[in-house]
């Protein structure tokens, strides 16, 4: 006979499942402020990820990546509205653009659903499907976002802070003597050069920012639960290496969320023409 669980034990993690991805090839497009990630998923598996500068994205580049494949459809998330047209031109009508009206397998409990970034919704969908709820997704990009998914599987809000590169670039741009630095693990907490001091302040200081925001979120949103904490984005591996708070580092989380959306919204009908 199993012993009764302790009354102080946090409730168990709740698994979420999505329908199986349709049989065929689907284009996934994640347009962020700095870079665009594109990948073709086949039968539920994400293939090679192409990374292009957002500023110069053109429809011809997208067509080149697709290469005439008979796609079932395209699922896209964009935080740069003026670049959406390039996807529409390349892929034709019927692109599934992520937003609050699109079925994602997670609910939305938020005062203004239209104000939630599509990438954040995709992250919530990917996290719920692959890691369960409750959860916190930390996405390191031009900004770092913290997105909170309740035990009931609802997106309930989050936190937005300056990205790590944005902070270091700002120091360089707004001072006469501080150089531009390449981010990496500091050799010591006490810098023995200007670059070393900046590197220590950036990496150790940023880990402190992340840890405190997570502490406040857990205290407020999850007094009785232990949320899964999943991290993604460009600087995720660097920050997570010295911060043992994360359950998973998943660089493909946003694309996985787009594939979850495809499973909910794209049927395995005849391939779309391109």
PDB file of C-alpha atoms in Angstrom:
ATOM      1  CA  UNK A   1       0.000   0.000   0.000  1.00  0.00           C
ATOM      2  CA  UNK A   2       1.458   3.368  -1.007  1.00  0.00           C
ATOM      3  CA  UNK A   3       1.860   5.963   1.731  1.00  0.00           C
ATOM      4  CA  UNK A   4      -0.424   8.958   1.555  1.00  0.00           C
ATOM      5  CA  UNK A   5       1.251  12.004  -0.008  1.00  0.00           C
ATOM      6  CA  UNK A   6       2.372  14.736   2.347  1.00  0.00           C
ATOM      7  CA  UNK A   7      -0.074  17.589   2.709  1.00  0.00           C
ATOM      8  CA  UNK A   8       2.782  19.965   2.015  1.00  0.00           C
ATOM      9  CA  UNK A   9       3.759  18.276  -1.259  1.00  0.00           C
ATOM     10  CA  UNK A  10       3.122  20.426  -4.351  1.00  0.00           C
ATOM     11  CA  UNK A  11       0.397  19.155  -6.666  1.00  0.00           C
ATOM     12  CA  UNK A  12       1.580  16.899  -9.465  1.00  0.00           C
ATOM     13  CA  UNK A  13       2.569  18.258 -12.848  1.00  0.00           C
ATOM     14  CA  UNK A  14      -0.298  18.173 -15.332  1.00  0.00           C
ATOM     15  CA  UNK A  15       0.516  16.747 -18.756  1.00  0.00           C
ATOM     16  CA  UNK A  16      -1.008  18.340 -21.832  1.00  0.00           C
ATOM     17  CA  UNK A  17      -1.304  16.622 -25.158  1.00  0.00           C
ATOM     18  CA  UNK A  18      -1.855  17.904 -28.666  1.00  0.00           C
ATOM     19  CA  UNK A  19      -3.206  16.069 -31.698  1.00  0.00           C
ATOM     20  CA  UNK A  20      -0.622  14.354 -33.833  1.00  0.00           C
ATOM     21  CA  UNK A  21       0.898  16.602 -36.466  1.00  0.00           C
ATOM     22  CA  UNK A  22      -0.627  15.992 -39.891  1.00  0.00           C
ATOM     23  CA  UNK A  23       1.195  13.627 -42.217  1.00  0.00           C
ATOM     24  CA  UNK A  24       3.170  15.772 -44.636  1.00  0.00           C
ATOM     25  CA  UNK A  25       5.426  18.832 -44.715  1.00  0.00           C
ATOM     26  CA  UNK A  26       4.659  22.113 -42.942  1.00  0.00           C
ATOM     27  CA  UNK A  27       6.648  25.346 -43.046  1.00  0.00           C
ATOM     28  CA  UNK A  28       7.272  26.937 -39.645  1.00  0.00           C
ATOM     29  CA  UNK A  29       8.249  30.621 -39.513  1.00  0.00           C
ATOM     30  CA  UNK A  30       9.264  32.538 -36.374  1.00  0.00           C
ATOM     31  CA  UNK A  31       9.888  36.234 -37.081  1.00  0.00           C
ATOM     32  CA  UNK A  32      11.583  37.946 -34.140  1.00  0.00           C
ATOM     33  CA  UNK A  33      13.054  41.430 -33.927  1.00  0.00           C
ATOM     34  CA  UNK A  34      16.574  40.417 -34.930  1.00  0.00           C
ATOM     35  CA  UNK A  35      16.330  37.099 -36.755  1.00  0.00           C
ATOM     36  CA  UNK A  36      13.850  34.869 -38.556  1.00  0.00           C
ATOM     37  CA  UNK A  37      13.893  31.118 -37.966  1.00  0.00           C
ATOM     38  CA  UNK A  38      12.413  28.919 -40.672  1.00  0.00           C
ATOM     39  CA  UNK A  39      12.140  25.149 -40.711  1.00  0.00           C
ATOM     40  CA  UNK A  40      10.158  22.505 -42.543  1.00  0.00           C
ATOM     41  CA  UNK A  41       8.564  19.911 -40.303  1.00  0.00           C
ATOM     42  CA  UNK A  42       7.804  16.528 -41.833  1.00  0.00           C
ATOM     43  CA  UNK A  43       5.447  14.112 -40.116  1.00  0.00           C
ATOM     44  CA  UNK A  44       5.869  15.908 -36.800  1.00  0.00           C
ATOM     45  CA  UNK A  45       9.665  16.274 -36.913  1.00  0.00           C
ATOM     46  CA  UNK A  46      11.370  19.637 -37.284  1.00  0.00           C
ATOM     47  CA  UNK A  47      14.060  19.663 -39.949  1.00  0.00           C
ATOM     48  CA  UNK A  48      17.004  21.982 -40.534  1.00  0.00           C
ATOM     49  CA  UNK A  49      16.535  25.437 -39.002  1.00  0.00           C
ATOM     50  CA  UNK A  50      17.423  28.387 -41.244  1.00  0.00           C
ATOM     51  CA  UNK A  51      18.305  31.668 -39.518  1.00  0.00           C
ATOM     52  CA  UNK A  52      18.002  34.887 -41.506  1.00  0.00           C
ATOM     53  CA  UNK A  53      18.284  38.567 -40.482  1.00  0.00           C
ATOM     54  CA  UNK A  54      14.789  39.962 -40.051  1.00  0.00           C
ATOM     55  CA  UNK A  55      15.697  43.306 -41.553  1.00  0.00           C
ATOM     56  CA  UNK A  56      16.532  41.809 -44.954  1.00  0.00           C
ATOM     57  CA  UNK A  57      13.911  39.028 -45.116  1.00  0.00           C
ATOM     58  CA  UNK A  58      12.408  38.656 -48.596  1.00  0.00           C
ATOM     59  CA  UNK A  59       9.820  36.337 -50.092  1.00  0.00           C
ATOM     60  CA  UNK A  60      12.407  34.949 -52.521  1.00  0.00           C
ATOM     61  CA  UNK A  61      14.483  33.650 -49.592  1.00  0.00           C
ATOM     62  CA  UNK A  62      11.485  31.806 -48.200  1.00  0.00           C
ATOM     63  CA  UNK A  63      10.694  30.310 -51.598  1.00  0.00           C
ATOM     64  CA  UNK A  64      14.299  29.175 -51.871  1.00  0.00           C
ATOM     65  CA  UNK A  65      14.092  27.323 -48.560  1.00  0.00           C
ATOM     66  CA  UNK A  66      10.787  25.681 -49.505  1.00  0.00           C
ATOM     67  CA  UNK A  67      12.301  24.669 -52.823  1.00  0.00           C
ATOM     68  CA  UNK A  68       9.047  23.659 -54.477  1.00  0.00           C
ATOM     69  CA  UNK A  69       8.048  21.157 -51.797  1.00  0.00           C
ATOM     70  CA  UNK A  70       4.326  20.331 -51.707  1.00  0.00           C
ATOM     71  CA  UNK A  71       3.549  21.831 -48.292  1.00  0.00           C
ATOM     72  CA  UNK A  72       0.385  21.069 -46.375  1.00  0.00           C
ATOM     73  CA  UNK A  73       0.512  24.601 -45.018  1.00  0.00           C
ATOM     74  CA  UNK A  74       2.468  27.304 -43.183  1.00  0.00           C
ATOM     75  CA  UNK A  75       2.306  28.329 -39.537  1.00  0.00           C
ATOM     76  CA  UNK A  76       3.949  31.621 -38.577  1.00  0.00           C
ATOM     77  CA  UNK A  77       4.463  33.920 -35.614  1.00  0.00           C
ATOM     78  CA  UNK A  78       5.710  37.464 -36.058  1.00  0.00           C
ATOM     79  CA  UNK A  79       6.549  40.392 -33.804  1.00  0.00           C
ATOM     80  CA  UNK A  80       7.535  42.480 -36.851  1.00  0.00           C
ATOM     81  CA  UNK A  81       4.245  43.158 -38.688  1.00  0.00           C
ATOM     82  CA  UNK A  82       5.824  44.707 -41.782  1.00  0.00           C
ATOM     83  CA  UNK A  83       7.590  41.411 -42.550  1.00  0.00           C
ATOM     84  CA  UNK A  84       4.391  39.346 -42.540  1.00  0.00           C
ATOM     85  CA  UNK A  85       3.778  40.294 -46.161  1.00  0.00           C
ATOM     86  CA  UNK A  86       6.953  38.483 -47.253  1.00  0.00           C
ATOM     87  CA  UNK A  87       5.577  35.240 -45.831  1.00  0.00           C
ATOM     88  CA  UNK A  88       2.166  35.797 -47.425  1.00  0.00           C
ATOM     89  CA  UNK A  89       3.736  36.527 -50.812  1.00  0.00           C
ATOM     90  CA  UNK A  90       5.992  33.460 -50.616  1.00  0.00           C
ATOM     91  CA  UNK A  91       3.383  31.042 -49.280  1.00  0.00           C
ATOM     92  CA  UNK A  92       0.132  32.328 -50.698  1.00  0.00           C
ATOM     93  CA  UNK A  93      -3.217  32.589 -48.934  1.00  0.00           C
ATOM     94  CA  UNK A  94      -4.014  30.455 -45.925  1.00  0.00           C
ATOM     95  CA  UNK A  95      -0.966  31.082 -43.716  1.00  0.00           C
ATOM     96  CA  UNK A  96      -1.906  30.273 -40.118  1.00  0.00           C
ATOM     97  CA  UNK A  97      -0.748  33.350 -38.201  1.00  0.00           C
ATOM     98  CA  UNK A  98      -0.485  32.741 -34.452  1.00  0.00           C
ATOM     99  CA  UNK A  99      -2.802  34.888 -32.353  1.00  0.00           C
ATOM    100  CA  UNK A 100      -5.348  34.614 -29.545  1.00  0.00           C
ATOM    101  CA  UNK A 101      -8.080  33.354 -31.880  1.00  0.00           C
ATOM    102  CA  UNK A 102      -5.981  30.405 -33.089  1.00  0.00           C
ATOM    103  CA  UNK A 103      -6.424  27.086 -31.297  1.00  0.00           C
ATOM    104  CA  UNK A 104      -3.197  26.261 -29.462  1.00  0.00           C
ATOM    105  CA  UNK A 105      -4.167  23.755 -26.804  1.00  0.00           C
ATOM    106  CA  UNK A 106      -3.769  26.353 -24.043  1.00  0.00           C
ATOM    107  CA  UNK A 107      -6.355  28.821 -22.788  1.00  0.00           C
ATOM    108  CA  UNK A 108      -5.904  32.558 -22.347  1.00  0.00           C
ATOM    109  CA  UNK A 109      -6.777  34.275 -19.078  1.00  0.00           C
ATOM    110  CA  UNK A 110      -5.519  37.779 -19.821  1.00  0.00           C
ATOM    111  CA  UNK A 111      -7.272  41.181 -19.948  1.00  0.00           C
ATOM    112  CA  UNK A 112      -6.184  42.006 -23.502  1.00  0.00           C
ATOM    113  CA  UNK A 113      -5.435  38.802 -25.451  1.00  0.00           C
ATOM    114  CA  UNK A 114      -4.603  40.780 -28.606  1.00  0.00           C
ATOM    115  CA  UNK A 115      -1.679  42.336 -26.733  1.00  0.00           C
ATOM    116  CA  UNK A 116       0.133  39.016 -26.229  1.00  0.00           C
ATOM    117  CA  UNK A 117       3.083  38.540 -28.570  1.00  0.00           C
ATOM    118  CA  UNK A 118       2.510  35.661 -31.022  1.00  0.00           C
ATOM    119  CA  UNK A 119       5.908  34.198 -30.133  1.00  0.00           C
ATOM    120  CA  UNK A 120       4.881  34.112 -26.486  1.00  0.00           C
ATOM    121  CA  UNK A 121       1.702  32.219 -27.345  1.00  0.00           C
ATOM    122  CA  UNK A 122       3.734  29.766 -29.430  1.00  0.00           C
ATOM    123  CA  UNK A 123       6.115  29.246 -26.505  1.00  0.00           C
ATOM    124  CA  UNK A 124       3.179  28.594 -24.177  1.00  0.00           C
ATOM    125  CA  UNK A 125       1.732  26.038 -26.586  1.00  0.00           C
ATOM    126  CA  UNK A 126       5.065  24.284 -27.050  1.00  0.00           C
ATOM    127  CA  UNK A 127       5.789  24.228 -23.333  1.00  0.00           C
ATOM    128  CA  UNK A 128       2.366  22.890 -22.334  1.00  0.00           C
ATOM    129  CA  UNK A 129       2.490  20.134 -24.949  1.00  0.00           C
ATOM    130  CA  UNK A 130       6.061  19.017 -24.299  1.00  0.00           C
ATOM    131  CA  UNK A 131       6.681  19.779 -20.614  1.00  0.00           C
ATOM    132  CA  UNK A 132       3.257  20.102 -18.979  1.00  0.00           C
ATOM    133  CA  UNK A 133       1.770  22.749 -16.697  1.00  0.00           C
ATOM    134  CA  UNK A 134       2.062  24.791 -14.568  1.00  0.00           C
ATOM    135  CA  UNK A 135       5.080  26.322 -16.204  1.00  0.00           C
ATOM    136  CA  UNK A 136       7.198  29.404 -16.772  1.00  0.00           C
ATOM    137  CA  UNK A 137       8.863  29.963 -20.136  1.00  0.00           C
ATOM    138  CA  UNK A 138      11.923  32.221 -20.247  1.00  0.00           C
ATOM    139  CA  UNK A 139      12.841  33.372 -23.767  1.00  0.00           C
ATOM    140  CA  UNK A 140      16.143  35.206 -24.229  1.00  0.00           C
ATOM    141  CA  UNK A 141      15.985  37.465 -27.271  1.00  0.00           C
ATOM    142  CA  UNK A 142      16.208  41.178 -28.000  1.00  0.00           C
ATOM    143  CA  UNK A 143      14.062  41.317 -24.877  1.00  0.00           C
ATOM    144  CA  UNK A 144      13.844  38.539 -22.296  1.00  0.00           C
ATOM    145  CA  UNK A 145      10.277  37.414 -21.696  1.00  0.00           C
ATOM    146  CA  UNK A 146       8.851  35.355 -18.859  1.00  0.00           C
ATOM    147  CA  UNK A 147       5.514  33.723 -19.714  1.00  0.00           C
ATOM    148  CA  UNK A 148       3.363  32.060 -17.108  1.00  0.00           C
ATOM    149  CA  UNK A 149       1.009  29.109 -17.681  1.00  0.00           C
ATOM    150  CA  UNK A 150      -1.372  28.290 -14.846  1.00  0.00           C
ATOM    151  CA  UNK A 151      -2.084  24.819 -13.422  1.00  0.00           C
ATOM    152  CA  UNK A 152      -5.327  24.906 -15.421  1.00  0.00           C
ATOM    153  CA  UNK A 153      -3.354  25.350 -18.649  1.00  0.00           C
ATOM    154  CA  UNK A 154      -4.091  29.045 -19.215  1.00  0.00           C
ATOM    155  CA  UNK A 155      -1.684  31.742 -20.299  1.00  0.00           C
ATOM    156  CA  UNK A 156      -2.023  34.315 -17.488  1.00  0.00           C
ATOM    157  CA  UNK A 157       0.655  36.926 -18.241  1.00  0.00           C
ATOM    158  CA  UNK A 158       4.340  37.466 -17.724  1.00  0.00           C
ATOM    159  CA  UNK A 159       7.301  39.814 -17.512  1.00  0.00           C
ATOM    160  CA  UNK A 160       9.326  41.663 -20.163  1.00  0.00           C
ATOM    161  CA  UNK A 161      12.860  42.908 -19.437  1.00  0.00           C
ATOM    162  CA  UNK A 162      15.724  44.175 -21.634  1.00  0.00           C
ATOM    163  CA  UNK A 163      17.689  41.467 -23.390  1.00  0.00           C
ATOM    164  CA  UNK A 164      21.281  40.743 -22.448  1.00  0.00           C
ATOM    165  CA  UNK A 165      22.733  41.990 -25.731  1.00  0.00           C
ATOM    166  CA  UNK A 166      20.520  45.084 -25.578  1.00  0.00           C
ATOM    167  CA  UNK A 167      22.019  45.965 -22.189  1.00  0.00           C
ATOM    168  CA  UNK A 168      25.645  45.497 -23.242  1.00  0.00           C
ATOM    169  CA  UNK A 169      25.097  47.276 -26.559  1.00  0.00           C
ATOM    170  CA  UNK A 170      23.514  50.201 -24.695  1.00  0.00           C
ATOM    171  CA  UNK A 171      26.593  50.573 -22.469  1.00  0.00           C
ATOM    172  CA  UNK A 172      28.817  50.676 -25.541  1.00  0.00           C
ATOM    173  CA  UNK A 173      26.581  53.096 -27.443  1.00  0.00           C
ATOM    174  CA  UNK A 174      26.070  55.525 -24.554  1.00  0.00           C
ATOM    175  CA  UNK A 175      29.621  55.748 -23.222  1.00  0.00           C
ATOM    176  CA  UNK A 176      32.865  57.009 -24.728  1.00  0.00           C
ATOM    177  CA  UNK A 177      35.247  54.352 -23.425  1.00  0.00           C
ATOM    178  CA  UNK A 178      33.340  51.109 -22.843  1.00  0.00           C
ATOM    179  CA  UNK A 179      33.909  48.610 -25.676  1.00  0.00           C
ATOM    180  CA  UNK A 180      31.456  46.283 -27.374  1.00  0.00           C
ATOM    181  CA  UNK A 181      31.890  42.829 -25.837  1.00  0.00           C
ATOM    182  CA  UNK A 182      31.244  39.303 -27.056  1.00  0.00           C
ATOM    183  CA  UNK A 183      29.202  37.464 -24.465  1.00  0.00           C
ATOM    184  CA  UNK A 184      30.722  34.366 -22.876  1.00  0.00           C
ATOM    185  CA  UNK A 185      31.229  32.863 -19.422  1.00  0.00           C
ATOM    186  CA  UNK A 186      33.374  35.247 -17.288  1.00  0.00           C
ATOM    187  CA  UNK A 187      36.674  33.876 -16.068  1.00  0.00           C
ATOM    188  CA  UNK A 188      36.149  35.465 -12.660  1.00  0.00           C
ATOM    189  CA  UNK A 189      33.665  37.635 -10.796  1.00  0.00           C
ATOM    190  CA  UNK A 190      36.280  40.357 -10.363  1.00  0.00           C
ATOM    191  CA  UNK A 191      37.209  41.654 -13.793  1.00  0.00           C
ATOM    192  CA  UNK A 192      40.919  42.295 -14.403  1.00  0.00           C
ATOM    193  CA  UNK A 193      40.236  44.454 -17.442  1.00  0.00           C
ATOM    194  CA  UNK A 194      37.455  46.709 -18.670  1.00  0.00           C
ATOM    195  CA  UNK A 195      36.088  43.934 -20.869  1.00  0.00           C
ATOM    196  CA  UNK A 196      36.362  41.434 -18.006  1.00  0.00           C
ATOM    197  CA  UNK A 197      34.502  43.762 -15.651  1.00  0.00           C
ATOM    198  CA  UNK A 198      31.763  44.340 -18.214  1.00  0.00           C
ATOM    199  CA  UNK A 199      31.474  40.634 -18.916  1.00  0.00           C
ATOM    200  CA  UNK A 200      31.137  39.811 -15.236  1.00  0.00           C
ATOM    201  CA  UNK A 201      28.542  42.507 -14.719  1.00  0.00           C
ATOM    202  CA  UNK A 202      26.571  41.410 -17.756  1.00  0.00           C
ATOM    203  CA  UNK A 203      26.487  37.649 -17.166  1.00  0.00           C
ATOM    204  CA  UNK A 204      26.431  37.454 -13.355  1.00  0.00           C
ATOM    205  CA  UNK A 205      24.186  40.478 -13.091  1.00  0.00           C
ATOM    206  CA  UNK A 206      21.783  39.066 -15.669  1.00  0.00           C
ATOM    207  CA  UNK A 207      21.587  35.761 -13.846  1.00  0.00           C
ATOM    208  CA  UNK A 208      20.644  37.725 -10.750  1.00  0.00           C
ATOM    209  CA  UNK A 209      17.899  39.548 -12.655  1.00  0.00           C
ATOM    210  CA  UNK A 210      16.496  36.283 -13.996  1.00  0.00           C
ATOM    211  CA  UNK A 211      16.638  34.532 -10.623  1.00  0.00           C
ATOM    212  CA  UNK A 212      14.826  37.361  -8.836  1.00  0.00           C
ATOM    213  CA  UNK A 213      12.081  37.645 -11.448  1.00  0.00           C
ATOM    214  CA  UNK A 214      11.519  33.886 -11.252  1.00  0.00           C
ATOM    215  CA  UNK A 215      11.402  34.053  -7.455  1.00  0.00           C
ATOM    216  CA  UNK A 216       8.744  36.766  -7.547  1.00  0.00           C
ATOM    217  CA  UNK A 217       6.657  34.911 -10.163  1.00  0.00           C
ATOM    218  CA  UNK A 218       6.729  31.670  -8.183  1.00  0.00           C
ATOM    219  CA  UNK A 219       5.835  33.442  -4.955  1.00  0.00           C
ATOM    220  CA  UNK A 220       2.875  35.229  -6.510  1.00  0.00           C
ATOM    221  CA  UNK A 221       1.529  32.765  -9.083  1.00  0.00           C
ATOM    222  CA  UNK A 222       2.478  29.367  -7.660  1.00  0.00           C
ATOM    223  CA  UNK A 223       2.362  29.372  -3.845  1.00  0.00           C
ATOM    224  CA  UNK A 224       1.298  25.696  -3.849  1.00  0.00           C
ATOM    225  CA  UNK A 225       2.804  24.419  -7.091  1.00  0.00           C
ATOM    226  CA  UNK A 226       6.255  23.791  -8.460  1.00  0.00           C
ATOM    227  CA  UNK A 227       6.158  25.022 -12.062  1.00  0.00           C
ATOM    228  CA  UNK A 228       8.343  23.607 -14.778  1.00  0.00           C
ATOM    229  CA  UNK A 229      10.789  26.298 -15.898  1.00  0.00           C
ATOM    230  CA  UNK A 230      11.781  26.023 -19.548  1.00  0.00           C
ATOM    231  CA  UNK A 231      14.266  28.341 -21.197  1.00  0.00           C
ATOM    232  CA  UNK A 232      14.793  29.119 -24.872  1.00  0.00           C
ATOM    233  CA  UNK A 233      16.347  31.804 -27.073  1.00  0.00           C
ATOM    234  CA  UNK A 234      19.796  32.950 -28.115  1.00  0.00           C
ATOM    235  CA  UNK A 235      21.466  33.432 -24.727  1.00  0.00           C
ATOM    236  CA  UNK A 236      19.662  30.584 -22.965  1.00  0.00           C
ATOM    237  CA  UNK A 237      22.588  28.153 -22.813  1.00  0.00           C
ATOM    238  CA  UNK A 238      24.973  30.806 -21.443  1.00  0.00           C
ATOM    239  CA  UNK A 239      22.653  31.993 -18.678  1.00  0.00           C
ATOM    240  CA  UNK A 240      21.372  28.529 -17.772  1.00  0.00           C
ATOM    241  CA  UNK A 241      24.922  27.183 -17.403  1.00  0.00           C
ATOM    242  CA  UNK A 242      25.409  29.115 -14.174  1.00  0.00           C
ATOM    243  CA  UNK A 243      21.843  29.186 -12.918  1.00  0.00           C
ATOM    244  CA  UNK A 244      20.496  25.796 -11.751  1.00  0.00           C
ATOM    245  CA  UNK A 245      16.844  26.849 -11.838  1.00  0.00           C
ATOM    246  CA  UNK A 246      15.728  25.487 -15.184  1.00  0.00           C
ATOM    247  CA  UNK A 247      14.147  22.127 -15.923  1.00  0.00           C
ATOM    248  CA  UNK A 248      14.954  22.264 -19.626  1.00  0.00           C
ATOM    249  CA  UNK A 249      16.864  24.314 -22.178  1.00  0.00           C
ATOM    250  CA  UNK A 250      15.020  23.999 -25.477  1.00  0.00           C
ATOM    251  CA  UNK A 251      16.294  26.129 -28.389  1.00  0.00           C
ATOM    252  CA  UNK A 252      13.461  24.864 -30.611  1.00  0.00           C
ATOM    253  CA  UNK A 253      10.596  25.634 -28.230  1.00  0.00           C
ATOM    254  CA  UNK A 254       8.978  28.374 -30.358  1.00  0.00           C
ATOM    255  CA  UNK A 255       9.107  26.212 -33.485  1.00  0.00           C
ATOM    256  CA  UNK A 256       7.697  23.309 -31.488  1.00  0.00           C
ATOM    257  CA  UNK A 257       4.837  25.586 -30.454  1.00  0.00           C
ATOM    258  CA  UNK A 258       4.182  26.419 -34.106  1.00  0.00           C
ATOM    259  CA  UNK A 259       4.088  22.703 -34.869  1.00  0.00           C
ATOM    260  CA  UNK A 260       1.571  22.223 -32.042  1.00  0.00           C
ATOM    261  CA  UNK A 261      -0.537  24.935 -33.677  1.00  0.00           C
ATOM    262  CA  UNK A 262      -0.267  23.069 -36.985  1.00  0.00           C
ATOM    263  CA  UNK A 263      -1.587  19.925 -35.312  1.00  0.00           C
ATOM    264  CA  UNK A 264      -4.634  21.840 -34.061  1.00  0.00           C
ATOM    265  CA  UNK A 265      -5.313  23.912 -37.171  1.00  0.00           C
ATOM    266  CA  UNK A 266      -4.019  22.199 -40.330  1.00  0.00           C
ATOM    267  CA  UNK A 267      -5.711  19.100 -41.683  1.00  0.00           C
ATOM    268  CA  UNK A 268      -3.953  16.494 -43.759  1.00  0.00           C
ATOM    269  CA  UNK A 269      -5.690  17.482 -46.963  1.00  0.00           C
ATOM    270  CA  UNK A 270      -4.096  18.038 -50.375  1.00  0.00           C
ATOM    271  CA  UNK A 271      -0.805  19.996 -50.263  1.00  0.00           C
ATOM    272  CA  UNK A 272      -0.930  23.765 -50.750  1.00  0.00           C
ATOM    273  CA  UNK A 273       0.528  25.052 -54.017  1.00  0.00           C
ATOM    274  CA  UNK A 274       3.494  27.486 -53.950  1.00  0.00           C
TER     275      UNK A 274
END
